[in-house]
mmCIF file of C-alpha atoms (C1' of nucleotides) in Angstrom:
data_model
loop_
_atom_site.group_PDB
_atom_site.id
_atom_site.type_symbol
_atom_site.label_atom_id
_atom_site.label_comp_id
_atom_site.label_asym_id
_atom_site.label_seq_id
_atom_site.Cartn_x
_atom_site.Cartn_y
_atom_site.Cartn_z
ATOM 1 C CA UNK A 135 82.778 -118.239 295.959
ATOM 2 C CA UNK A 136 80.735 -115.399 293.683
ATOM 3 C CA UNK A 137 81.825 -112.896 296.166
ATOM 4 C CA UNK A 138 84.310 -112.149 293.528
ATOM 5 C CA UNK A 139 81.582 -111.288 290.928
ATOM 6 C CA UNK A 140 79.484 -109.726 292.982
ATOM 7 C CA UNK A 141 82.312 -107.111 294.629
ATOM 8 C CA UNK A 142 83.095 -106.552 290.720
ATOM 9 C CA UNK A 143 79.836 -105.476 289.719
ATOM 10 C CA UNK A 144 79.090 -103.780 293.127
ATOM 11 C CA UNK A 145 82.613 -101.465 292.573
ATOM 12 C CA UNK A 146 81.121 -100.587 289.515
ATOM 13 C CA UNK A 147 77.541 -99.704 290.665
ATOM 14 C CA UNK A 148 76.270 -102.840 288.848
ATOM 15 C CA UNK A 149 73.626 -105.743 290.262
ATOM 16 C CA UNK A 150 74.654 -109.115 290.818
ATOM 17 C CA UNK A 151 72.171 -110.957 289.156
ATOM 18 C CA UNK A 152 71.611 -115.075 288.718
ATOM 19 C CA UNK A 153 71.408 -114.466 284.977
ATOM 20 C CA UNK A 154 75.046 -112.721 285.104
ATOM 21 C CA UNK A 155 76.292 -115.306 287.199
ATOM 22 C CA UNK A 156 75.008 -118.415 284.748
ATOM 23 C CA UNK A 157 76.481 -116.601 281.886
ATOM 24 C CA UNK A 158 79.600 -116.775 283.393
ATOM 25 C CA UNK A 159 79.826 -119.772 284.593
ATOM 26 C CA UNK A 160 78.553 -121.100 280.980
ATOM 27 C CA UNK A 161 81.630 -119.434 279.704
ATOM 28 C CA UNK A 162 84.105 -120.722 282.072
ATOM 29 C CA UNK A 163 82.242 -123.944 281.663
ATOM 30 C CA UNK A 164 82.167 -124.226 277.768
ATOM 31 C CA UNK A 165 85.395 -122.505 277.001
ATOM 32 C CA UNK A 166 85.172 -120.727 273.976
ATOM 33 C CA UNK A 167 81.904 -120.415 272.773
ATOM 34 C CA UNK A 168 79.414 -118.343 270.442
ATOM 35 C CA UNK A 169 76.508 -116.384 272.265
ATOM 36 C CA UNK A 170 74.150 -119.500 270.849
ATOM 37 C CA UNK A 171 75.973 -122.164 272.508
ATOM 38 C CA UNK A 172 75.891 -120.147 275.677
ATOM 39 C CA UNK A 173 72.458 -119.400 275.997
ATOM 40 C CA UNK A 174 71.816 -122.909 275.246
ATOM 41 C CA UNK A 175 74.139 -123.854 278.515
ATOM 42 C CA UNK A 176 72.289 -121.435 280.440
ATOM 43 C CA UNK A 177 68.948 -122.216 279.702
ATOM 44 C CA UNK A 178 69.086 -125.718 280.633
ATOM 45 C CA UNK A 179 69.784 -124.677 284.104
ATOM 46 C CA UNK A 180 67.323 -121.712 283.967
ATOM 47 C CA UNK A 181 65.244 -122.141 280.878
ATOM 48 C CA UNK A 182 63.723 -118.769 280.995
ATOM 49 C CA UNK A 183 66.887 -116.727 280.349
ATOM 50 C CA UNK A 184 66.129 -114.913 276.827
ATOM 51 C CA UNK A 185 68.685 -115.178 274.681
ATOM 52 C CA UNK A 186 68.886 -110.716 274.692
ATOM 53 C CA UNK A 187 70.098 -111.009 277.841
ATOM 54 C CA UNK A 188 73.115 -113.251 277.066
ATOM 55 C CA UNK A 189 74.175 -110.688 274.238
ATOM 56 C CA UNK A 190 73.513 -107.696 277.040
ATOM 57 C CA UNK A 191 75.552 -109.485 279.969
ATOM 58 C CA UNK A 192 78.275 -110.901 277.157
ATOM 59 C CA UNK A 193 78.658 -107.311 276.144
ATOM 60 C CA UNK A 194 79.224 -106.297 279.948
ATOM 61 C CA UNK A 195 81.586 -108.762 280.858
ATOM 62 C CA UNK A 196 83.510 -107.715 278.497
ATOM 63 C CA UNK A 197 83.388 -104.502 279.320
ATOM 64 C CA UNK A 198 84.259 -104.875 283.160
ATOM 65 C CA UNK A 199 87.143 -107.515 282.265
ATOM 66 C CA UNK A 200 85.608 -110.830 282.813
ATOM 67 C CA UNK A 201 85.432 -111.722 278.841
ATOM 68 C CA UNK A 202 86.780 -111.387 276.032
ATOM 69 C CA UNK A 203 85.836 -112.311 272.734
ATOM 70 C CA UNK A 204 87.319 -113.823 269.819
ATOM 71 C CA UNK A 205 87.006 -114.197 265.857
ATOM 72 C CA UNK A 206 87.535 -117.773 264.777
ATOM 73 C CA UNK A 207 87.347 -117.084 261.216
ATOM 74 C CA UNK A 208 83.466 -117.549 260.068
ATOM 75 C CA UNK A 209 80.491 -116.069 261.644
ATOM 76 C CA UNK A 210 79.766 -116.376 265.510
ATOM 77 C CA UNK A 211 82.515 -114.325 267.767
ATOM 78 C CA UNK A 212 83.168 -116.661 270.499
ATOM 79 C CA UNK A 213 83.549 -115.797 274.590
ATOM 80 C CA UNK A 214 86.060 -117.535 276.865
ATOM 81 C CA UNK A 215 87.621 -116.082 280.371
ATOM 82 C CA UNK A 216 89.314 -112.896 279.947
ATOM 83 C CA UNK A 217 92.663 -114.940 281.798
ATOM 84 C CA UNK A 218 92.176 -117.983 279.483
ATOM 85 C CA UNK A 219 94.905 -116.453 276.998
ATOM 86 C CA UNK A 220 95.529 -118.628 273.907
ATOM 87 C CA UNK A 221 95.994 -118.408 270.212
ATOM 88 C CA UNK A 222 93.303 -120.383 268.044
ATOM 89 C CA UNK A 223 94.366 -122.600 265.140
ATOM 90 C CA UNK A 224 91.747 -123.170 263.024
ATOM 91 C CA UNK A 225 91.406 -125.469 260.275
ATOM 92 C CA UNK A 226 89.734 -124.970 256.763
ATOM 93 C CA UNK A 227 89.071 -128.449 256.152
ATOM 94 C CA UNK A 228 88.002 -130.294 258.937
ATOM 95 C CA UNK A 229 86.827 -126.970 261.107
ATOM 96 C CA UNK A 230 88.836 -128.241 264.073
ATOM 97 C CA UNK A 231 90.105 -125.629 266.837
ATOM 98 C CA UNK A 232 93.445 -125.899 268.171
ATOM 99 C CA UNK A 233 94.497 -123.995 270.829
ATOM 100 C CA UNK A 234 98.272 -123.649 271.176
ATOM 101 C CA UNK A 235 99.880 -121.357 274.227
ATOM 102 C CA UNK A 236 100.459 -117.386 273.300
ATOM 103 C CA UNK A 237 104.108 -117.591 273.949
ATOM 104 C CA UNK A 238 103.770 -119.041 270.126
ATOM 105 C CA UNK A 239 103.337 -115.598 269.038
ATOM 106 C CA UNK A 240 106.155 -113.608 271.288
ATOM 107 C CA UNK A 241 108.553 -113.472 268.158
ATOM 108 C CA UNK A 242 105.964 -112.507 265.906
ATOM 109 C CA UNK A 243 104.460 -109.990 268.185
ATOM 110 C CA UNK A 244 108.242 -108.198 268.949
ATOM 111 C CA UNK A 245 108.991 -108.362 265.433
ATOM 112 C CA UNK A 246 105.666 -106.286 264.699
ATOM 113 C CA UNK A 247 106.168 -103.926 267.820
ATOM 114 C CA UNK A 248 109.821 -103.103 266.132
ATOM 115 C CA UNK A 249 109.038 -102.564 262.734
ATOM 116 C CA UNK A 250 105.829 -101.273 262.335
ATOM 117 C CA UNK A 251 105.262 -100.405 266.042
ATOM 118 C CA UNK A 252 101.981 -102.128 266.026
ATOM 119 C CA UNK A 253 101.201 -104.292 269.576
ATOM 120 C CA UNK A 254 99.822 -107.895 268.745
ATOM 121 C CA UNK A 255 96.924 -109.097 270.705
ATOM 122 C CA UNK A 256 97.601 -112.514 269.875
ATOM 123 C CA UNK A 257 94.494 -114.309 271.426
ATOM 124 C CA UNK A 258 91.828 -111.856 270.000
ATOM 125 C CA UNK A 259 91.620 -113.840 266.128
ATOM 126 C CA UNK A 260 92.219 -117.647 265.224
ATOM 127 C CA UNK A 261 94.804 -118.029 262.651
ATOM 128 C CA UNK A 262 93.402 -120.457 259.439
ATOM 129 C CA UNK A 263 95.221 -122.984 257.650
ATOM 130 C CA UNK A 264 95.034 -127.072 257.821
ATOM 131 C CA UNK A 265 95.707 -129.425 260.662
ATOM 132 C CA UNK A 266 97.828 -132.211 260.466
ATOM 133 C CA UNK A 267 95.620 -134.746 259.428
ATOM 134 C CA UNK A 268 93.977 -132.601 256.679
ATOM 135 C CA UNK A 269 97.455 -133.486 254.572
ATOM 136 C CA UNK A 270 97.570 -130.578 252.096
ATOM 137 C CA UNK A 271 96.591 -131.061 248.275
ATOM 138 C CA UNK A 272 94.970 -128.460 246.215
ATOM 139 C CA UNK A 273 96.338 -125.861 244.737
ATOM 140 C CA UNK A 274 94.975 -123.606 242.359
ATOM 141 C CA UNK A 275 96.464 -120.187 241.335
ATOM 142 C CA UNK A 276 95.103 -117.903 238.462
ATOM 143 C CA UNK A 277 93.929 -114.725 238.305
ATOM 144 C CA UNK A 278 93.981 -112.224 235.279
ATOM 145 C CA UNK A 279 91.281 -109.752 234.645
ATOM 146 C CA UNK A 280 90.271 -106.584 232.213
ATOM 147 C CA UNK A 281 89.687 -103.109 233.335
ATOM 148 C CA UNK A 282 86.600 -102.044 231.222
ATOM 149 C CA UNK A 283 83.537 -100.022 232.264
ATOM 150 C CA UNK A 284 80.103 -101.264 230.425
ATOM 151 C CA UNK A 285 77.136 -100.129 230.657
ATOM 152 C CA UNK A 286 75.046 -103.083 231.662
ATOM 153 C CA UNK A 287 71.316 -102.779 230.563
ATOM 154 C CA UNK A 288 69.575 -104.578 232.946
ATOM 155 C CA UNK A 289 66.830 -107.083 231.674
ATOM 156 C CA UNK A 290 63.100 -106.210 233.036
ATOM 157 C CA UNK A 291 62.708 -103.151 235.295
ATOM 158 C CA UNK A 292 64.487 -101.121 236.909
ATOM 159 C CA UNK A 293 64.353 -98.296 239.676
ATOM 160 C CA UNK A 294 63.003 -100.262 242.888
ATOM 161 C CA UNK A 295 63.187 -99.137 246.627
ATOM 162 C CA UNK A 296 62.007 -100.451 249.827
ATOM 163 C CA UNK B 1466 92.532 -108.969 228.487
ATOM 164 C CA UNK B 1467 89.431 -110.479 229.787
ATOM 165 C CA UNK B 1468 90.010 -114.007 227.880
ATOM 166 C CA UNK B 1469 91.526 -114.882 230.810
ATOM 167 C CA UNK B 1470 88.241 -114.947 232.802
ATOM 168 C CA UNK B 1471 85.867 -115.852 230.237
ATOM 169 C CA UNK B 1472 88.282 -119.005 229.230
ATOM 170 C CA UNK B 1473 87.962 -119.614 233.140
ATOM 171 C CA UNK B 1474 84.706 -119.335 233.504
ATOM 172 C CA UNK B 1475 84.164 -121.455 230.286
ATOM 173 C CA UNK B 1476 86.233 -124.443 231.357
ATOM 174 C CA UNK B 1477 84.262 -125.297 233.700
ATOM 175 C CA UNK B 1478 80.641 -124.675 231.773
ATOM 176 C CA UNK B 1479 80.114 -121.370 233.184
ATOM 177 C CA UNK B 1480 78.970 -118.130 231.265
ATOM 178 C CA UNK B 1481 80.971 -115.199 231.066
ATOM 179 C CA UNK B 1482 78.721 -112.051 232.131
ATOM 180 C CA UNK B 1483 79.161 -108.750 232.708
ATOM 181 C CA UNK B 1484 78.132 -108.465 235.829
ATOM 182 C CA UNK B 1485 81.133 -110.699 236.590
ATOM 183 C CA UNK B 1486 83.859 -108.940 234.712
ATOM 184 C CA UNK B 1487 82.228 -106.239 237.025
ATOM 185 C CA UNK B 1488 82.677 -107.813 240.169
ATOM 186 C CA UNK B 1489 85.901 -109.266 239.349
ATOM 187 C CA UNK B 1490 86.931 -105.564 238.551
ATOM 188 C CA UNK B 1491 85.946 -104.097 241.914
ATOM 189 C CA UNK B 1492 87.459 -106.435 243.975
ATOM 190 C CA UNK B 1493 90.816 -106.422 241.968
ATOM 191 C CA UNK B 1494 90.517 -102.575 242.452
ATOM 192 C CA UNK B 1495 89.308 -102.218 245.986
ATOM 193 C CA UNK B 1496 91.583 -104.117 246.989
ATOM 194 C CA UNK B 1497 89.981 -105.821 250.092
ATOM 195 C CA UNK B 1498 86.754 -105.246 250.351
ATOM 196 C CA UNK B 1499 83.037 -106.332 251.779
ATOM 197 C CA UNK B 1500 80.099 -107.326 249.828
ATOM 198 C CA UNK B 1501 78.285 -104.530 249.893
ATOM 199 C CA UNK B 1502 81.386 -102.106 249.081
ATOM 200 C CA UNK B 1503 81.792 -104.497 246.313
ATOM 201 C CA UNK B 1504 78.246 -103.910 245.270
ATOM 202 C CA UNK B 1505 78.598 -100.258 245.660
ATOM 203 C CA UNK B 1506 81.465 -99.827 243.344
ATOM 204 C CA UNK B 1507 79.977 -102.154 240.556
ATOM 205 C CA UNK B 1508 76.832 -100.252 240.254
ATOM 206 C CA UNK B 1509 78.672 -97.044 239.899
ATOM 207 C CA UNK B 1510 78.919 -98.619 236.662
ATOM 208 C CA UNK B 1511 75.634 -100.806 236.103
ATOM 209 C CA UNK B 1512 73.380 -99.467 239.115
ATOM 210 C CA UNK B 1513 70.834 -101.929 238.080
ATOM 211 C CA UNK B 1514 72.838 -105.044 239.628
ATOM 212 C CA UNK B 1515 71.509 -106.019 242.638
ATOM 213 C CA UNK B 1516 73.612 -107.563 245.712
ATOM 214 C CA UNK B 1517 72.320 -111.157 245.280
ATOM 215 C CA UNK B 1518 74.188 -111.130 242.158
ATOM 216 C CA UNK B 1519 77.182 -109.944 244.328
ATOM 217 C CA UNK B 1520 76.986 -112.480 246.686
ATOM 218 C CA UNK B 1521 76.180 -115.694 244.455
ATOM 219 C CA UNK B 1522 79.510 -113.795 242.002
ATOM 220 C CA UNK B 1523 81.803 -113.794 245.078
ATOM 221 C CA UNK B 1524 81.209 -117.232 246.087
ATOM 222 C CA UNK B 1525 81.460 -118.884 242.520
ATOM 223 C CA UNK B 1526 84.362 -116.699 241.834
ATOM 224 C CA UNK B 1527 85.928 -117.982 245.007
ATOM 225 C CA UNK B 1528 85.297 -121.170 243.811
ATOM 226 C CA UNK B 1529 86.489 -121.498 241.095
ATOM 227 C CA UNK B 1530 89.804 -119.757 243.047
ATOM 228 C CA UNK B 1531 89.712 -116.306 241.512
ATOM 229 C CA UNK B 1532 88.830 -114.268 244.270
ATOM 230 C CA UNK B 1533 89.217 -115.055 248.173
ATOM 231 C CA UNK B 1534 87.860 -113.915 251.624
ATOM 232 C CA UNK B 1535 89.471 -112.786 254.935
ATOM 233 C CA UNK B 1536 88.067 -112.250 257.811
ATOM 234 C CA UNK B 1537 88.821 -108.546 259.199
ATOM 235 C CA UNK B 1538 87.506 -109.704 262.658
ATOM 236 C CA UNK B 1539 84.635 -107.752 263.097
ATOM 237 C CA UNK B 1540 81.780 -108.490 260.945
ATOM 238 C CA UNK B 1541 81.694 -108.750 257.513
ATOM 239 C CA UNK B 1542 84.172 -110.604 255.143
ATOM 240 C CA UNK B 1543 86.794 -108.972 252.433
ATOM 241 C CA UNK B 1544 87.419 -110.268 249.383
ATOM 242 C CA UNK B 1545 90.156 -110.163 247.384
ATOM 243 C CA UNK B 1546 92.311 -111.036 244.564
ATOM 244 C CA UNK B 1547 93.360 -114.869 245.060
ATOM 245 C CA UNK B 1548 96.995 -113.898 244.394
ATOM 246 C CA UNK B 1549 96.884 -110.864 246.258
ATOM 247 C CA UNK B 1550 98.580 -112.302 249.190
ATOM 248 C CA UNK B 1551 99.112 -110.119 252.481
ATOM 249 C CA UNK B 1552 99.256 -110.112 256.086
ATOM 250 C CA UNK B 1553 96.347 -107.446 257.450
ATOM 251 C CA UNK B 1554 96.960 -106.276 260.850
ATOM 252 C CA UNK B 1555 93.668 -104.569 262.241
ATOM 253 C CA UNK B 1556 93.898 -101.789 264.673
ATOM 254 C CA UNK B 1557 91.469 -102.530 267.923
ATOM 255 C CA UNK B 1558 91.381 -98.413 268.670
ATOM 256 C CA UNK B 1559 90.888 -96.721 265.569
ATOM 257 C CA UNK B 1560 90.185 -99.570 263.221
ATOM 258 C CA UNK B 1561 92.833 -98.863 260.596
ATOM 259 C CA UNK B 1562 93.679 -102.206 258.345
ATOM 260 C CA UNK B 1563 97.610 -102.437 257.423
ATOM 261 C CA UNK B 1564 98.946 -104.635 255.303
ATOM 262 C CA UNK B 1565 101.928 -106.239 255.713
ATOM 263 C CA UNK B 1566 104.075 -108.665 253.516
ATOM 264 C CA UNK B 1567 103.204 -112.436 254.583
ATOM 265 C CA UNK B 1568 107.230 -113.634 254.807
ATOM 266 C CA UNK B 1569 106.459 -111.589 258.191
ATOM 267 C CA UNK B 1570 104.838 -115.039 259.245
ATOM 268 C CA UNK B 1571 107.421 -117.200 257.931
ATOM 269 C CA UNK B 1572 109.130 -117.613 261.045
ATOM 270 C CA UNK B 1573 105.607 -118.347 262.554
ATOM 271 C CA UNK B 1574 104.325 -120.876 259.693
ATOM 272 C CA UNK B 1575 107.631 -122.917 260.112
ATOM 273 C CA UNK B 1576 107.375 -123.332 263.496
ATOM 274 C CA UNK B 1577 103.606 -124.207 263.665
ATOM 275 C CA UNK B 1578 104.447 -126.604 260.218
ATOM 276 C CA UNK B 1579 107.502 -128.362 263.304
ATOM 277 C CA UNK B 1580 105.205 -128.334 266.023
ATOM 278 C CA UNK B 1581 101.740 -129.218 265.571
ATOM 279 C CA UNK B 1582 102.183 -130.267 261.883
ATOM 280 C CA UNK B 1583 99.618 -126.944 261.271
ATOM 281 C CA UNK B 1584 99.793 -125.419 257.895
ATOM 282 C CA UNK B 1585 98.987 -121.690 258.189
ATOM 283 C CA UNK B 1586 97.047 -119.946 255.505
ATOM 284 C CA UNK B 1587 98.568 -116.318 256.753
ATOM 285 C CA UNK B 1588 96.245 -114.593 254.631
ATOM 286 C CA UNK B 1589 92.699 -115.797 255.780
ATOM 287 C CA UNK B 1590 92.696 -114.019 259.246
ATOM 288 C CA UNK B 1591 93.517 -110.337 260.326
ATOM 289 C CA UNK B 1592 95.598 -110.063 263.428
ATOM 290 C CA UNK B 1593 94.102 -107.901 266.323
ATOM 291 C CA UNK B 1594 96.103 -105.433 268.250
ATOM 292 C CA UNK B 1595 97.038 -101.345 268.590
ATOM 293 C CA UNK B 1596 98.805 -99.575 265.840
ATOM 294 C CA UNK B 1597 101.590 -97.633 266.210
ATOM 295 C CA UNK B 1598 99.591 -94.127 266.717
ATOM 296 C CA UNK B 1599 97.038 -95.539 269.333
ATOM 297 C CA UNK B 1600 99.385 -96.137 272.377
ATOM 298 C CA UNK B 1601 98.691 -98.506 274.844
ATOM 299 C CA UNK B 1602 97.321 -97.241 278.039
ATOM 300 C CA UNK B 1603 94.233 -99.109 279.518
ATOM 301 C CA UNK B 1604 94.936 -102.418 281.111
ATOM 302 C CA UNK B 1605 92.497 -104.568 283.403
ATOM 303 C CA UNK B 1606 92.667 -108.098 285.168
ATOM 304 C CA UNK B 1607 90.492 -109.437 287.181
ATOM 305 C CA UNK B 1608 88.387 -112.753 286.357
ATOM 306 C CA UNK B 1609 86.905 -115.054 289.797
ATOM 307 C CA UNK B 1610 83.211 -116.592 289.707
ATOM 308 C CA UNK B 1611 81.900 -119.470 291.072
ATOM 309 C CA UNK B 1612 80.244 -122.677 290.345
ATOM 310 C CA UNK B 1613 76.599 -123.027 291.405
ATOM 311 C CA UNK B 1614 73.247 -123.814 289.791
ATOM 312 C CA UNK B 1615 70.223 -121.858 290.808
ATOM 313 C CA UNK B 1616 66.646 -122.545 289.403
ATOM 314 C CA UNK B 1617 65.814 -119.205 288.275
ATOM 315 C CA UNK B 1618 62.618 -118.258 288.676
ATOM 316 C CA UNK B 1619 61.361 -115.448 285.997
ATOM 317 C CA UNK B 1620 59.316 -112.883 286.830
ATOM 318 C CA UNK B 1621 56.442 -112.519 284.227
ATOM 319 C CA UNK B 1622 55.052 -114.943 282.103
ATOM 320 C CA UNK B 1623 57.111 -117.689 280.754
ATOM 321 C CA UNK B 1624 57.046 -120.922 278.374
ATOM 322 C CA UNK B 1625 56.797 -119.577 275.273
ATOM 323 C CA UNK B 1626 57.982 -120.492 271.477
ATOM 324 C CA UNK B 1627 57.864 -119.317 268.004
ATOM 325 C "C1'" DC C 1242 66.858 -122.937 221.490
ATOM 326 C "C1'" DT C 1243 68.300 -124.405 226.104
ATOM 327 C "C1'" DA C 1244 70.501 -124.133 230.324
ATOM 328 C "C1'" DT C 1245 72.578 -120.647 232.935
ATOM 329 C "C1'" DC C 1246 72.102 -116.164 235.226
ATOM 330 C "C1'" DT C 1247 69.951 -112.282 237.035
ATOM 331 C "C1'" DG C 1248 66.717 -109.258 239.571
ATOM 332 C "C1'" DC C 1249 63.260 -109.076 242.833
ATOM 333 C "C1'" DA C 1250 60.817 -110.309 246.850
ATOM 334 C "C1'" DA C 1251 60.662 -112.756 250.725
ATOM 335 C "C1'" DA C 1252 62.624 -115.906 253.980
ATOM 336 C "C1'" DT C 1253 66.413 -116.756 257.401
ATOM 337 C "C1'" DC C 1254 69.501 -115.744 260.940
ATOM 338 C "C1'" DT C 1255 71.963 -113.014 264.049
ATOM 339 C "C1'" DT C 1256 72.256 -109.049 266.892
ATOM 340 C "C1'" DT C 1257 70.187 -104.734 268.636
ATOM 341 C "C1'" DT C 1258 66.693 -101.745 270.622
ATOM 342 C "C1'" DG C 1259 62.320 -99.930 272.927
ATOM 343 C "C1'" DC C 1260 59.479 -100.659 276.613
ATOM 344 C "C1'" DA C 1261 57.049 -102.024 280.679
ATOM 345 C "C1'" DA C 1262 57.466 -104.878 284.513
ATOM 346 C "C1'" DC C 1263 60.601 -107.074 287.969
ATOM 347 C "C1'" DG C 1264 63.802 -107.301 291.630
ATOM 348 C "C1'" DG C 1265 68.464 -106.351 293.930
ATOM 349 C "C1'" DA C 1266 70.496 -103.476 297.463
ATOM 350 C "C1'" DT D 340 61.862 -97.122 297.265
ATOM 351 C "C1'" DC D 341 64.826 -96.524 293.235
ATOM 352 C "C1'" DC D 342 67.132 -97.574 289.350
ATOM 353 C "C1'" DG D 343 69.539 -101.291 287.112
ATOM 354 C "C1'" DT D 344 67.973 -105.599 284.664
ATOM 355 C "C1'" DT D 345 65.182 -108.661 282.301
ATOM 356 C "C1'" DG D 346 61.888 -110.706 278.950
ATOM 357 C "C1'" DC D 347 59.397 -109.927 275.013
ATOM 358 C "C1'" DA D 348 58.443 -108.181 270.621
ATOM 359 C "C1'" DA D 349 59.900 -105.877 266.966
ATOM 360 C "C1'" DA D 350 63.522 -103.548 264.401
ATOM 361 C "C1'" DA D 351 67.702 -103.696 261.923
ATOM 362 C "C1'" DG D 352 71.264 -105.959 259.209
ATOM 363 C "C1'" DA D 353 73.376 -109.371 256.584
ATOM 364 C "C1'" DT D 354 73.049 -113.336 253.694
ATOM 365 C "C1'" DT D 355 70.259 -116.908 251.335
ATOM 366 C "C1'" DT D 356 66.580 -118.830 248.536
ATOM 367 C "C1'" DG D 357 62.520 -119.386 245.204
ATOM 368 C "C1'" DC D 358 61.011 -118.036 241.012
ATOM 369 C "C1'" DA D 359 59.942 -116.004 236.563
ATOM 370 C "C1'" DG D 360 62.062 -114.054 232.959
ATOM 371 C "C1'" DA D 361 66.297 -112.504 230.357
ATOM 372 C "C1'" DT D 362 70.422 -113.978 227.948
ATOM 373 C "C1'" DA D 363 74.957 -116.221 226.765
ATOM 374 C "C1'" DG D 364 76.566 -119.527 223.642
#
DNA sequence: CTATCTGCAAATCTTTTGCAACGGA
DNA sequence: TCCGTTGCAAAAGATTTGCAGATAG
């Protein structure tokens, strides 16, 4: 059943290693998830896998296909299946993750290939706003500003590098 | 012109300081920008600020719902004018950011609003894809594994903490 | 004068890199 | 055997925090 992995690698004059295959199996497993959450999944079945090697075989799998990774907003990129194509809804509030299918996105994406000729890759960001049971409520909206250049004297010293 | 943000800032017990008007400056001028592109432009003025002061400005002037952050997709965050509402569409290839006018997503926001009750925030994320002058050309599928767990045995030394 | 801010240094955290040893084919 | 891989330690970045001192009001 890893014959598949293993030929992939093998076309591409890569090993087949038990690291590579736990770190894809952790994806498949978990989803979508951030290189943390993955090395956690891996380690409990093989403690000993450093954490450098999940960013090194993430990195790879992404390169030969496997992966793919995607921004959900804050920090962490997360990894899912390259074939495991979905848009992300993510909410402010309550940090839930949605996923909806990509066929959400078809109008969107042929409305952006015909007017500014630019080809959506729908699945590769999460799109923010609030879920249905964060009911919406504040609202704030000001904004006015100068346009002056001071010249700040700073308090105590000055001219530092490291 | 800069009642505006000192009566702001006031209102809600805070002190007006230069290094703010600063900030606020640079990210009404830049447009969307990082942190430290933000701090790079403000000390062209007072070179004596230091990027803390950046960082703790952004987020208080985000609270207080002057300023706001989007997420580009790759690293770091841009901020930008609260009001300054747009659509960015990144470019995987060459990286180039266009902005586009949000009604773009209307279509989109109604039909998430009907469906899953989702209310997008348009402007939060970037969407991913190839612009119009980086044509499409590579293409790969492939995605199999299997399902096993091996007890990996390390080589060197193991069990080890910090 | 007092509480808020700022600059600096150092602590965190995440991701990357150099290197020597290990192990797949 | 040979070279791709791995673990470890340390480097590199980005962001946060503690603190003493400066400053807005």
């Amino acid at each position: 059943m890893d014959t598949s992995l293993r030929q992939t690698l093998h076309r591409r004059g890569l090993r087949m290693t038990p690291q590579r295959q736990l770190v894809v199996d952790a994806v498949r497993q978990l989803g979508h998830a951030t290189p943390e959450q993955i090395c956690t999944r891996v380690q409990q079945t093989a403690p000993a896998v450093n954490i450098t090697t999940i960013y090194r075989t993430l990195e790879l799998l992404e390169r030969i296909g496997l992966v793919r990774h995607t921004h959900l907003g804050h920090g962490a990129p997360t990894y899912s299946e390259q074939d495991h194509q979905h848009v992300h809804l993510v909410c402010h509030h309550c940090g839930a993750v949605v996923e909806t299918p990509t066929d959400l996105m078809d109008a969107l994406a042929t409305r952006l290939q015909d007017e500014s000729g630019f080809t959506l890759d729908a699945t590769h960001v999460a799109l923010s706003g609030r879920c249905a049971d964060c009911a919406e409520d504040g609202e704030d909206g000001d904004g006015d500003a100068s346009d002056d250049t001071i010249t700040l004297s700073d308090h105590h010293a000055e001219g530092n590098a490291r």
